[in-house]
Amino acid sequence: MSTSALKPASPKASRHFDRHAWAAGYCNVERELTNEIIHPVKGKIPKELCGCFYRNGPGLLERNGQRVHHPFDGDGMITAIRFRDGEVSISNRFVRTEGWQKEEREGKFLYRGVFGTQKPGGPIANAFDLRFKNIANTHVVKLGNQLLALWEAAQPHTLDPKTLETFGLSTMDGVLKPGEPFSAHPRFDPGHHGSRRMVTFGVKTGPKSTVRLMEFSCEGENSGQLISSRQDNFKGFSFLHDFAITPNWAVFLQNAISFNPLPFILGQKGAAQCLSSKPGSRGKFLLIPRDCGAFAGQAPRSFEAPDGFVFHHLNAWESNESVIVESIHYPDFPEVGPKEDFLKMDFSLIPAGILSRCEINLVNQKVTTTSLSKQCCEFATTNPLRQGLSARYSWMAIAEQETGYAPLQAIKKLDLTNLDQSIWSAAPRGFVSEPLMVSKVGSNIEDEGWVMFLTWNGSRKGTDLVILKANNLTEEAIVELPISIPHGLHGSWVSE
Ligand code: CO
């Protein structure tokens, strides 16, 4: 590990990331720990850090000698790292989904995966089996007194925040119908309408799409209860993984992609492998008025989006007559072919995600796009208190090299006003996952606090917890975890 704060990443080192070290990060999680005390191997845990870092991601990538076709098909495993008075402990549990329990009992895959994992037996065994296994592997957040393990195509699973015991599939107190989609990307409104809220959505898609926008209370006795819900129909197929919020709007980007379900039905491909970019057509920004905002009850508005494809947004805010949204734009939809081995993929063929800002003028309908960095990035975040407001700083995971796609190996702090940057790098044998910005309690300095994330440490084939100072990315502490956790997805911080 090396710190290269305030220095640009070295392009030379970047082309020599260790591919074997990267591939070793796709392993099964072998143990479940309960409140095991862990100690830093470097630095000290800041005493002011008091709370829990929850993280979700695929924890099971192989069963009975069969590897998943794509890591996104791996069963969800929750890690909880608790901080109190400078002490840290770790617990982890697989989400006890119905599919995981059945497959544990039988010792083999019984379901097809959305990203192309097939049941044993070839296309004949897979054709016409259109069941989905809700793998609860994408994100974990706390709402009310429960944890939600999220997977966007179906209902959330609820868990005990302390023990990580799975309670089961949840209807959110009757808000959701059985099987109803519930996004894995809620946004937390820090209090633009008086108190903290969780804003989220569910999307049902086909030739036409229905987006349900929901807001839940996050404070006091009503925490976890639905505040508002609205539903809107849009023309065309929608792949909406994420969205952004402002005080008045929920901002979506409807990518220009099409879905041909035939190879899925015939057992040749996973459902997500049937998505492809729609030549000659462009995506759309969809702005849905929030029920608590100035445009409540009005129809959604639609604006032409730039070419390309977006999974994740950084943030959005309002300025005069515009809504500005910052997102990670890919030049094209990265397809996952049925015959490809993800561990052998040619990184030079994968499109790189570039952070860009789109200003949507609500009056003259014009959309102006500005690129904020040429470096491939993912998992960009702001200080949570700046959600929905213009933020000066962003933290993100980046490839070490300056252009083109490569695995994520470094953390960048980007000043969004002048594009100054600081970088902390784990290259060549370390690989980072999503960074969380934890702001210092009571501070109103935007970059005061910590950036926290897990890295796959290829040198020791294990997972490290890294805590950096948010303002300059210098190291506060590194903790070697007693379990190996595969490259993961999303997580959240809960203050105590
Ligand atoms: Co995501």
JSON list of C-alpha atoms in Angstrom, two decimals, residues 285-491:
[
{"chain": "A", "resi": 285, "resn": "PHE", "atom": "CA", "xyz": [-33.59, 12.41, -18.16]},
{"chain": "A", "resi": 286, "resn": "LEU", "atom": "CA", "xyz": [-36.88, 11.92, -16.30]},
{"chain": "A", "resi": 287, "resn": "LEU", "atom": "CA", "xyz": [-37.61, 14.43, -13.55]},
{"chain": "A", "resi": 288, "resn": "ILE", "atom": "CA", "xyz": [-40.37, 13.33, -11.21]},
{"chain": "A", "resi": 289, "resn": "PRO", "atom": "CA", "xyz": [-41.69, 15.98, -8.78]},
{"chain": "A", "resi": 290, "resn": "ARG", "atom": "CA", "xyz": [-41.33, 14.98, -5.13]},
{"chain": "A", "resi": 291, "resn": "ASP", "atom": "CA", "xyz": [-44.57, 15.06, -3.13]},
{"chain": "A", "resi": 292, "resn": "CYS", "atom": "CA", "xyz": [-43.02, 17.35, -0.53]},
{"chain": "A", "resi": 293, "resn": "GLY", "atom": "CA", "xyz": [-41.65, 19.84, -3.11]},
{"chain": "A", "resi": 294, "resn": "ALA", "atom": "CA", "xyz": [-42.81, 22.92, -4.98]},
{"chain": "A", "resi": 295, "resn": "PHE", "atom": "CA", "xyz": [-43.98, 20.91, -8.03]},
{"chain": "A", "resi": 296, "resn": "ALA", "atom": "CA", "xyz": [-45.94, 18.24, -6.11]},
{"chain": "A", "resi": 297, "resn": "GLY", "atom": "CA", "xyz": [-48.71, 16.65, -8.14]},
{"chain": "A", "resi": 298, "resn": "GLN", "atom": "CA", "xyz": [-47.36, 17.87, -11.49]},
{"chain": "A", "resi": 299, "resn": "ALA", "atom": "CA", "xyz": [-46.50, 15.52, -14.36]},
{"chain": "A", "resi": 300, "resn": "PRO", "atom": "CA", "xyz": [-42.91, 14.31, -14.77]},
{"chain": "A", "resi": 301, "resn": "ARG", "atom": "CA", "xyz": [-40.70, 16.18, -17.24]},
{"chain": "A", "resi": 302, "resn": "SER", "atom": "CA", "xyz": [-38.42, 14.62, -19.81]},
{"chain": "A", "resi": 303, "resn": "PHE", "atom": "CA", "xyz": [-35.20, 15.90, -21.43]},
{"chain": "A", "resi": 304, "resn": "GLU", "atom": "CA", "xyz": [-32.77, 14.40, -23.92]},
{"chain": "A", "resi": 305, "resn": "ALA", "atom": "CA", "xyz": [-29.70, 12.87, -22.23]},
{"chain": "A", "resi": 306, "resn": "PRO", "atom": "CA", "xyz": [-26.20, 12.69, -23.71]},
{"chain": "A", "resi": 307, "resn": "ASP", "atom": "CA", "xyz": [-25.13, 9.54, -25.58]},
{"chain": "A", "resi": 308, "resn": "GLY", "atom": "CA", "xyz": [-24.01, 6.59, -23.51]},
{"chain": "A", "resi": 309, "resn": "PHE", "atom": "CA", "xyz": [-25.09, 4.69, -20.44]},
{"chain": "A", "resi": 310, "resn": "VAL", "atom": "CA", "xyz": [-25.32, 5.46, -16.71]},
{"chain": "A", "resi": 311, "resn": "PHE", "atom": "CA", "xyz": [-25.49, 3.09, -13.72]},
{"chain": "A", "resi": 312, "resn": "HIS", "atom": "CA", "xyz": [-24.68, 5.52, -10.91]},
{"chain": "A", "resi": 313, "resn": "HIS", "atom": "CA", "xyz": [-25.19, 9.15, -10.11]},
{"chain": "A", "resi": 314, "resn": "LEU", "atom": "CA", "xyz": [-23.08, 11.24, -7.76]},
{"chain": "A", "resi": 315, "resn": "ASN", "atom": "CA", "xyz": [-25.49, 13.98, -6.78]},
{"chain": "A", "resi": 316, "resn": "ALA", "atom": "CA", "xyz": [-28.02, 16.50, -8.09]},
{"chain": "A", "resi": 317, "resn": "TRP", "atom": "CA", "xyz": [-29.05, 20.01, -7.09]},
{"chain": "A", "resi": 318, "resn": "GLU", "atom": "CA", "xyz": [-31.10, 22.98, -8.23]},
{"chain": "A", "resi": 319, "resn": "SER", "atom": "CA", "xyz": [-29.77, 26.33, -9.40]},
{"chain": "A", "resi": 320, "resn": "ASN", "atom": "CA", "xyz": [-32.01, 29.11, -10.75]},
{"chain": "A", "resi": 321, "resn": "GLU", "atom": "CA", "xyz": [-33.93, 27.55, -13.63]},
{"chain": "A", "resi": 322, "resn": "SER", "atom": "CA", "xyz": [-31.77, 24.40, -13.85]},
{"chain": "A", "resi": 323, "resn": "VAL", "atom": "CA", "xyz": [-31.39, 21.00, -12.29]},
{"chain": "A", "resi": 324, "resn": "ILE", "atom": "CA", "xyz": [-27.79, 19.82, -12.34]},
{"chain": "A", "resi": 325, "resn": "VAL", "atom": "CA", "xyz": [-26.94, 16.15, -12.09]},
{"chain": "A", "resi": 326, "resn": "GLU", "atom": "CA", "xyz": [-23.50, 14.55, -11.86]},
{"chain": "A", "resi": 327, "resn": "SER", "atom": "CA", "xyz": [-23.22, 10.95, -13.04]},
{"chain": "A", "resi": 328, "resn": "ILE", "atom": "CA", "xyz": [-20.74, 8.34, -14.22]},
{"chain": "A", "resi": 329, "resn": "HIS", "atom": "CA", "xyz": [-21.24, 8.02, -17.97]},
{"chain": "A", "resi": 330, "resn": "TYR", "atom": "CA", "xyz": [-20.10, 5.00, -19.98]},
{"chain": "A", "resi": 331, "resn": "PRO", "atom": "CA", "xyz": [-19.77, 5.38, -23.76]},
{"chain": "A", "resi": 332, "resn": "ASP", "atom": "CA", "xyz": [-21.86, 2.22, -24.18]},
{"chain": "A", "resi": 333, "resn": "PHE", "atom": "CA", "xyz": [-23.71, -0.44, -22.21]},
{"chain": "A", "resi": 334, "resn": "PRO", "atom": "CA", "xyz": [-21.12, -2.96, -20.97]},
{"chain": "A", "resi": 335, "resn": "GLU", "atom": "CA", "xyz": [-22.63, -6.28, -22.10]},
{"chain": "A", "resi": 336, "resn": "VAL", "atom": "CA", "xyz": [-21.71, -9.56, -20.43]},
{"chain": "A", "resi": 337, "resn": "GLY", "atom": "CA", "xyz": [-21.55, -12.31, -23.05]},
{"chain": "A", "resi": 338, "resn": "PRO", "atom": "CA", "xyz": [-22.70, -15.87, -22.24]},
{"chain": "A", "resi": 339, "resn": "LYS", "atom": "CA", "xyz": [-19.43, -17.46, -23.36]},
{"chain": "A", "resi": 340, "resn": "GLU", "atom": "CA", "xyz": [-17.04, -15.09, -21.58]},
{"chain": "A", "resi": 341, "resn": "ASP", "atom": "CA", "xyz": [-15.16, -15.98, -18.41]},
{"chain": "A", "resi": 342, "resn": "PHE", "atom": "CA", "xyz": [-15.24, -12.85, -16.25]},
{"chain": "A", "resi": 343, "resn": "LEU", "atom": "CA", "xyz": [-11.87, -13.72, -14.70]},
{"chain": "A", "resi": 344, "resn": "LYS", "atom": "CA", "xyz": [-10.25, -13.67, -18.13]},
{"chain": "A", "resi": 345, "resn": "MET", "atom": "CA", "xyz": [-11.96, -10.61, -19.56]},
{"chain": "A", "resi": 346, "resn": "ASP", "atom": "CA", "xyz": [-10.02, -8.20, -21.72]},
{"chain": "A", "resi": 347, "resn": "PHE", "atom": "CA", "xyz": [-10.17, -4.94, -19.78]},
{"chain": "A", "resi": 348, "resn": "SER", "atom": "CA", "xyz": [-9.23, -2.92, -22.86]},
{"chain": "A", "resi": 349, "resn": "LEU", "atom": "CA", "xyz": [-12.61, -3.83, -24.42]},
{"chain": "A", "resi": 350, "resn": "ILE", "atom": "CA", "xyz": [-14.67, -2.56, -21.47]},
{"chain": "A", "resi": 351, "resn": "PRO", "atom": "CA", "xyz": [-15.92, 1.02, -21.67]},
{"chain": "A", "resi": 352, "resn": "ALA", "atom": "CA", "xyz": [-14.61, 3.35, -18.94]},
{"chain": "A", "resi": 353, "resn": "GLY", "atom": "CA", "xyz": [-16.94, 5.29, -16.63]},
{"chain": "A", "resi": 354, "resn": "ILE", "atom": "CA", "xyz": [-16.31, 9.03, -16.71]},
{"chain": "A", "resi": 355, "resn": "LEU", "atom": "CA", "xyz": [-17.70, 11.53, -14.19]},
{"chain": "A", "resi": 356, "resn": "SER", "atom": "CA", "xyz": [-19.72, 14.22, -15.99]},
{"chain": "A", "resi": 357, "resn": "ARG", "atom": "CA", "xyz": [-22.08, 17.02, -15.06]},
{"chain": "A", "resi": 358, "resn": "CYS", "atom": "CA", "xyz": [-25.31, 17.67, -16.97]},
{"chain": "A", "resi": 359, "resn": "GLU", "atom": "CA", "xyz": [-27.13, 20.95, -16.51]},
{"chain": "A", "resi": 360, "resn": "ILE", "atom": "CA", "xyz": [-30.79, 20.55, -17.43]},
{"chain": "A", "resi": 361, "resn": "ASN", "atom": "CA", "xyz": [-32.40, 23.91, -18.09]},
{"chain": "A", "resi": 362, "resn": "LEU", "atom": "CA", "xyz": [-36.07, 23.50, -17.19]},
{"chain": "A", "resi": 363, "resn": "VAL", "atom": "CA", "xyz": [-37.08, 26.64, -19.11]},
{"chain": "A", "resi": 364, "resn": "ASN", "atom": "CA", "xyz": [-35.35, 26.31, -22.49]},
{"chain": "A", "resi": 365, "resn": "GLN", "atom": "CA", "xyz": [-35.11, 22.47, -22.28]},
{"chain": "A", "resi": 366, "resn": "LYS", "atom": "CA", "xyz": [-31.38, 22.52, -23.11]},
{"chain": "A", "resi": 367, "resn": "VAL", "atom": "CA", "xyz": [-28.99, 20.00, -21.55]},
{"chain": "A", "resi": 368, "resn": "THR", "atom": "CA", "xyz": [-25.32, 20.98, -21.32]},
{"chain": "A", "resi": 369, "resn": "THR", "atom": "CA", "xyz": [-22.73, 18.32, -20.46]},
{"chain": "A", "resi": 370, "resn": "THR", "atom": "CA", "xyz": [-19.27, 18.91, -18.98]},
{"chain": "A", "resi": 371, "resn": "SER", "atom": "CA", "xyz": [-16.70, 16.21, -18.25]},
{"chain": "A", "resi": 372, "resn": "LEU", "atom": "CA", "xyz": [-15.19, 16.41, -14.73]},
{"chain": "A", "resi": 373, "resn": "SER", "atom": "CA", "xyz": [-12.38, 13.87, -15.11]},
{"chain": "A", "resi": 374, "resn": "LYS", "atom": "CA", "xyz": [-11.00, 11.55, -17.78]},
{"chain": "A", "resi": 375, "resn": "GLN", "atom": "CA", "xyz": [-10.09, 8.87, -15.26]},
{"chain": "A", "resi": 376, "resn": "CYS", "atom": "CA", "xyz": [-12.24, 5.74, -15.07]},
{"chain": "A", "resi": 377, "resn": "CYS", "atom": "CA", "xyz": [-14.22, 5.85, -11.81]},
{"chain": "A", "resi": 378, "resn": "GLU", "atom": "CA", "xyz": [-17.12, 4.27, -9.95]},
{"chain": "A", "resi": 379, "resn": "PHE", "atom": "CA", "xyz": [-18.89, 4.57, -6.59]},
{"chain": "A", "resi": 380, "resn": "ALA", "atom": "CA", "xyz": [-18.67, 8.38, -6.35]},
{"chain": "A", "resi": 381, "resn": "THR", "atom": "CA", "xyz": [-20.06, 10.01, -3.22]},
{"chain": "A", "resi": 382, "resn": "THR", "atom": "CA", "xyz": [-20.33, 13.34, -1.41]},
{"chain": "A", "resi": 383, "resn": "ASN", "atom": "CA", "xyz": [-20.57, 14.38, 2.21]},
{"chain": "A", "resi": 384, "resn": "PRO", "atom": "CA", "xyz": [-24.02, 12.90, 3.08]},
{"chain": "A", "resi": 385, "resn": "LEU", "atom": "CA", "xyz": [-25.18, 16.32, 4.32]},
{"chain": "A", "resi": 386, "resn": "ARG", "atom": "CA", "xyz": [-24.75, 17.69, 0.76]},
{"chain": "A", "resi": 387, "resn": "GLN", "atom": "CA", "xyz": [-27.16, 15.19, -0.85]},
{"chain": "A", "resi": 388, "resn": "GLY", "atom": "CA", "xyz": [-29.46, 17.26, -3.07]},
{"chain": "A", "resi": 389, "resn": "LEU", "atom": "CA", "xyz": [-27.35, 20.41, -2.69]},
{"chain": "A", "resi": 390, "resn": "SER", "atom": "CA", "xyz": [-24.32, 21.54, -4.64]},
{"chain": "A", "resi": 391, "resn": "ALA", "atom": "CA", "xyz": [-21.28, 19.85, -3.12]},
{"chain": "A", "resi": 392, "resn": "ARG", "atom": "CA", "xyz": [-17.73, 21.07, -3.41]},
{"chain": "A", "resi": 393, "resn": "TYR", "atom": "CA", "xyz": [-16.05, 17.70, -2.82]},
{"chain": "A", "resi": 394, "resn": "SER", "atom": "CA", "xyz": [-16.49, 14.18, -4.06]},
{"chain": "A", "resi": 395, "resn": "TRP", "atom": "CA", "xyz": [-14.74, 10.91, -3.13]},
{"chain": "A", "resi": 396, "resn": "MET", "atom": "CA", "xyz": [-14.68, 7.97, -5.55]},
{"chain": "A", "resi": 397, "resn": "ALA", "atom": "CA", "xyz": [-12.97, 4.72, -6.48]},
{"chain": "A", "resi": 398, "resn": "ILE", "atom": "CA", "xyz": [-10.77, 5.02, -9.56]},
{"chain": "A", "resi": 399, "resn": "ALA", "atom": "CA", "xyz": [-8.56, 2.97, -11.83]},
{"chain": "A", "resi": 400, "resn": "GLU", "atom": "CA", "xyz": [-4.89, 3.71, -11.27]},
{"chain": "A", "resi": 401, "resn": "GLN", "atom": "CA", "xyz": [-4.24, 4.50, -14.93]},
{"chain": "A", "resi": 402, "resn": "GLU", "atom": "CA", "xyz": [-5.24, 7.89, -16.29]},
{"chain": "A", "resi": 403, "resn": "THR", "atom": "CA", "xyz": [-7.49, 6.73, -19.12]},
{"chain": "A", "resi": 404, "resn": "GLY", "atom": "CA", "xyz": [-9.29, 3.57, -20.18]},
{"chain": "A", "resi": 405, "resn": "TYR", "atom": "CA", "xyz": [-11.00, 0.87, -18.11]},
{"chain": "A", "resi": 406, "resn": "ALA", "atom": "CA", "xyz": [-9.12, -1.06, -15.42]},
{"chain": "A", "resi": 407, "resn": "PRO", "atom": "CA", "xyz": [-10.01, -2.51, -12.02]},
{"chain": "A", "resi": 408, "resn": "LEU", "atom": "CA", "xyz": [-10.53, 0.05, -9.25]},
{"chain": "A", "resi": 409, "resn": "GLN", "atom": "CA", "xyz": [-7.34, 0.45, -7.21]},
{"chain": "A", "resi": 410, "resn": "ALA", "atom": "CA", "xyz": [-7.29, 3.95, -5.79]},
{"chain": "A", "resi": 411, "resn": "ILE", "atom": "CA", "xyz": [-9.46, 6.48, -3.98]},
{"chain": "A", "resi": 412, "resn": "LYS", "atom": "CA", "xyz": [-9.69, 10.02, -5.32]},
{"chain": "A", "resi": 413, "resn": "LYS", "atom": "CA", "xyz": [-10.91, 13.16, -3.64]},
{"chain": "A", "resi": 414, "resn": "LEU", "atom": "CA", "xyz": [-12.02, 15.58, -6.35]},
{"chain": "A", "resi": 415, "resn": "ASP", "atom": "CA", "xyz": [-12.69, 19.27, -5.80]},
{"chain": "A", "resi": 416, "resn": "LEU", "atom": "CA", "xyz": [-15.69, 19.76, -8.09]},
{"chain": "A", "resi": 417, "resn": "THR", "atom": "CA", "xyz": [-15.14, 23.51, -8.32]},
{"chain": "A", "resi": 418, "resn": "ASN", "atom": "CA", "xyz": [-11.54, 23.55, -9.61]},
{"chain": "A", "resi": 419, "resn": "LEU", "atom": "CA", "xyz": [-10.91, 19.82, -10.32]},
{"chain": "A", "resi": 420, "resn": "ASP", "atom": "CA", "xyz": [-7.96, 19.65, -7.88]},
{"chain": "A", "resi": 421, "resn": "GLN", "atom": "CA", "xyz": [-7.46, 16.08, -6.73]},
{"chain": "A", "resi": 422, "resn": "SER", "atom": "CA", "xyz": [-5.80, 13.94, -4.05]},
{"chain": "A", "resi": 423, "resn": "ILE", "atom": "CA", "xyz": [-5.24, 10.22, -4.54]},
{"chain": "A", "resi": 424, "resn": "TRP", "atom": "CA", "xyz": [-4.60, 7.28, -2.22]},
{"chain": "A", "resi": 425, "resn": "SER", "atom": "CA", "xyz": [-3.59, 4.15, -4.06]},
{"chain": "A", "resi": 426, "resn": "ALA", "atom": "CA", "xyz": [-3.51, 0.42, -3.24]},
{"chain": "A", "resi": 427, "resn": "ALA", "atom": "CA", "xyz": [-1.86, -0.54, -6.55]},
{"chain": "A", "resi": 428, "resn": "PRO", "atom": "CA", "xyz": [-0.44, -2.81, -7.84]},
{"chain": "A", "resi": 429, "resn": "ARG", "atom": "CA", "xyz": [-1.84, -5.66, -5.72]},
{"chain": "A", "resi": 430, "resn": "GLY", "atom": "CA", "xyz": [-4.58, -3.87, -3.82]},
{"chain": "A", "resi": 431, "resn": "PHE", "atom": "CA", "xyz": [-8.13, -3.26, -5.14]},
{"chain": "A", "resi": 432, "resn": "VAL", "atom": "CA", "xyz": [-10.59, -0.86, -3.59]},
{"chain": "A", "resi": 433, "resn": "SER", "atom": "CA", "xyz": [-14.36, -1.00, -3.25]},
{"chain": "A", "resi": 434, "resn": "GLU", "atom": "CA", "xyz": [-16.95, 1.73, -2.67]},
{"chain": "A", "resi": 435, "resn": "PRO", "atom": "CA", "xyz": [-15.70, 4.51, -0.36]},
{"chain": "A", "resi": 436, "resn": "LEU", "atom": "CA", "xyz": [-18.06, 5.97, 2.26]},
{"chain": "A", "resi": 437, "resn": "MET", "atom": "CA", "xyz": [-17.63, 9.53, 3.46]},
{"chain": "A", "resi": 438, "resn": "VAL", "atom": "CA", "xyz": [-18.34, 9.76, 7.19]},
{"chain": "A", "resi": 439, "resn": "SER", "atom": "CA", "xyz": [-18.60, 13.40, 8.19]},
{"chain": "A", "resi": 440, "resn": "LYS", "atom": "CA", "xyz": [-17.36, 14.43, 11.62]},
{"chain": "A", "resi": 441, "resn": "VAL", "atom": "CA", "xyz": [-20.34, 14.86, 13.94]},
{"chain": "A", "resi": 442, "resn": "GLY", "atom": "CA", "xyz": [-21.10, 18.53, 14.53]},
{"chain": "A", "resi": 443, "resn": "SER", "atom": "CA", "xyz": [-18.67, 19.80, 11.89]},
{"chain": "A", "resi": 444, "resn": "ASN", "atom": "CA", "xyz": [-19.84, 22.10, 9.15]},
{"chain": "A", "resi": 445, "resn": "ILE", "atom": "CA", "xyz": [-16.60, 21.78, 7.19]},
{"chain": "A", "resi": 446, "resn": "GLU", "atom": "CA", "xyz": [-17.56, 19.76, 4.13]},
{"chain": "A", "resi": 447, "resn": "ASP", "atom": "CA", "xyz": [-14.41, 17.62, 3.92]},
{"chain": "A", "resi": 448, "resn": "GLU", "atom": "CA", "xyz": [-13.90, 17.10, 7.65]},
{"chain": "A", "resi": 449, "resn": "GLY", "atom": "CA", "xyz": [-14.32, 13.44, 8.57]},
{"chain": "A", "resi": 450, "resn": "TRP", "atom": "CA", "xyz": [-13.16, 10.11, 7.19]},
{"chain": "A", "resi": 451, "resn": "VAL", "atom": "CA", "xyz": [-13.30, 8.02, 4.08]},
{"chain": "A", "resi": 452, "resn": "MET", "atom": "CA", "xyz": [-13.76, 4.35, 4.83]},
{"chain": "A", "resi": 453, "resn": "PHE", "atom": "CA", "xyz": [-13.69, 1.33, 2.52]},
{"chain": "A", "resi": 454, "resn": "LEU", "atom": "CA", "xyz": [-12.60, -2.28, 2.18]},
{"chain": "A", "resi": 455, "resn": "THR", "atom": "CA", "xyz": [-9.70, -3.23, -0.04]},
{"chain": "A", "resi": 456, "resn": "TRP", "atom": "CA", "xyz": [-8.80, -6.60, -1.44]},
{"chain": "A", "resi": 457, "resn": "ASN", "atom": "CA", "xyz": [-5.15, -6.94, -0.40]},
{"chain": "A", "resi": 458, "resn": "GLY", "atom": "CA", "xyz": [-3.73, -9.24, -3.08]},
{"chain": "A", "resi": 459, "resn": "SER", "atom": "CA", "xyz": [-0.38, -9.50, -1.30]},
{"chain": "A", "resi": 460, "resn": "ARG", "atom": "CA", "xyz": [-1.89, -11.41, 1.62]},
{"chain": "A", "resi": 461, "resn": "LYS", "atom": "CA", "xyz": [-5.04, -12.58, -0.21]},
{"chain": "A", "resi": 462, "resn": "GLY", "atom": "CA", "xyz": [-7.27, -10.99, 2.38]},
{"chain": "A", "resi": 463, "resn": "THR", "atom": "CA", "xyz": [-9.49, -7.99, 3.02]},
{"chain": "A", "resi": 464, "resn": "ASP", "atom": "CA", "xyz": [-8.37, -4.82, 4.77]},
{"chain": "A", "resi": 465, "resn": "LEU", "atom": "CA", "xyz": [-10.44, -2.01, 6.23]},
{"chain": "A", "resi": 466, "resn": "VAL", "atom": "CA", "xyz": [-8.86, 1.33, 5.35]},
{"chain": "A", "resi": 467, "resn": "ILE", "atom": "CA", "xyz": [-9.72, 4.63, 7.09]},
{"chain": "A", "resi": 468, "resn": "LEU", "atom": "CA", "xyz": [-8.36, 7.84, 5.58]},
{"chain": "A", "resi": 469, "resn": "LYS", "atom": "CA", "xyz": [-8.76, 11.46, 6.61]},
{"chain": "A", "resi": 470, "resn": "ALA", "atom": "CA", "xyz": [-11.37, 12.83, 4.21]},
{"chain": "A", "resi": 471, "resn": "ASN", "atom": "CA", "xyz": [-9.65, 16.16, 3.63]},
{"chain": "A", "resi": 472, "resn": "ASN", "atom": "CA", "xyz": [-6.24, 14.96, 2.39]},
{"chain": "A", "resi": 473, "resn": "LEU", "atom": "CA", "xyz": [-6.54, 11.15, 2.15]},
{"chain": "A", "resi": 474, "resn": "THR", "atom": "CA", "xyz": [-3.74, 10.49, 4.61]},
{"chain": "A", "resi": 475, "resn": "GLU", "atom": "CA", "xyz": [-4.02, 7.15, 6.42]},
{"chain": "A", "resi": 476, "resn": "GLU", "atom": "CA", "xyz": [-5.65, 7.05, 9.87]},
{"chain": "A", "resi": 477, "resn": "ALA", "atom": "CA", "xyz": [-5.78, 3.27, 10.24]},
{"chain": "A", "resi": 478, "resn": "ILE", "atom": "CA", "xyz": [-5.55, -0.02, 8.38]},
{"chain": "A", "resi": 479, "resn": "VAL", "atom": "CA", "xyz": [-7.15, -3.13, 9.88]},
{"chain": "A", "resi": 480, "resn": "GLU", "atom": "CA", "xyz": [-6.56, -6.61, 8.42]},
{"chain": "A", "resi": 481, "resn": "LEU", "atom": "CA", "xyz": [-9.88, -8.46, 8.63]},
{"chain": "A", "resi": 482, "resn": "PRO", "atom": "CA", "xyz": [-9.95, -12.12, 9.73]},
{"chain": "A", "resi": 483, "resn": "ILE", "atom": "CA", "xyz": [-12.11, -13.09, 6.72]},
{"chain": "A", "resi": 484, "resn": "SER", "atom": "CA", "xyz": [-11.62, -12.66, 2.97]},
{"chain": "A", "resi": 485, "resn": "ILE", "atom": "CA", "xyz": [-14.48, -10.74, 1.38]},
{"chain": "A", "resi": 486, "resn": "PRO", "atom": "CA", "xyz": [-14.86, -10.64, -2.42]},
{"chain": "A", "resi": 487, "resn": "HIS", "atom": "CA", "xyz": [-14.85, -7.34, -4.34]},
{"chain": "A", "resi": 488, "resn": "GLY", "atom": "CA", "xyz": [-18.20, -5.94, -3.23]},
{"chain": "A", "resi": 489, "resn": "LEU", "atom": "CA", "xyz": [-21.05, -3.58, -3.92]},
{"chain": "A", "resi": 490, "resn": "HIS", "atom": "CA", "xyz": [-22.69, -0.94, -1.76]},
{"chain": "A", "resi": 491, "resn": "GLY", "atom": "CA", "xyz": [-22.75, -0.08, 1.92]}
]
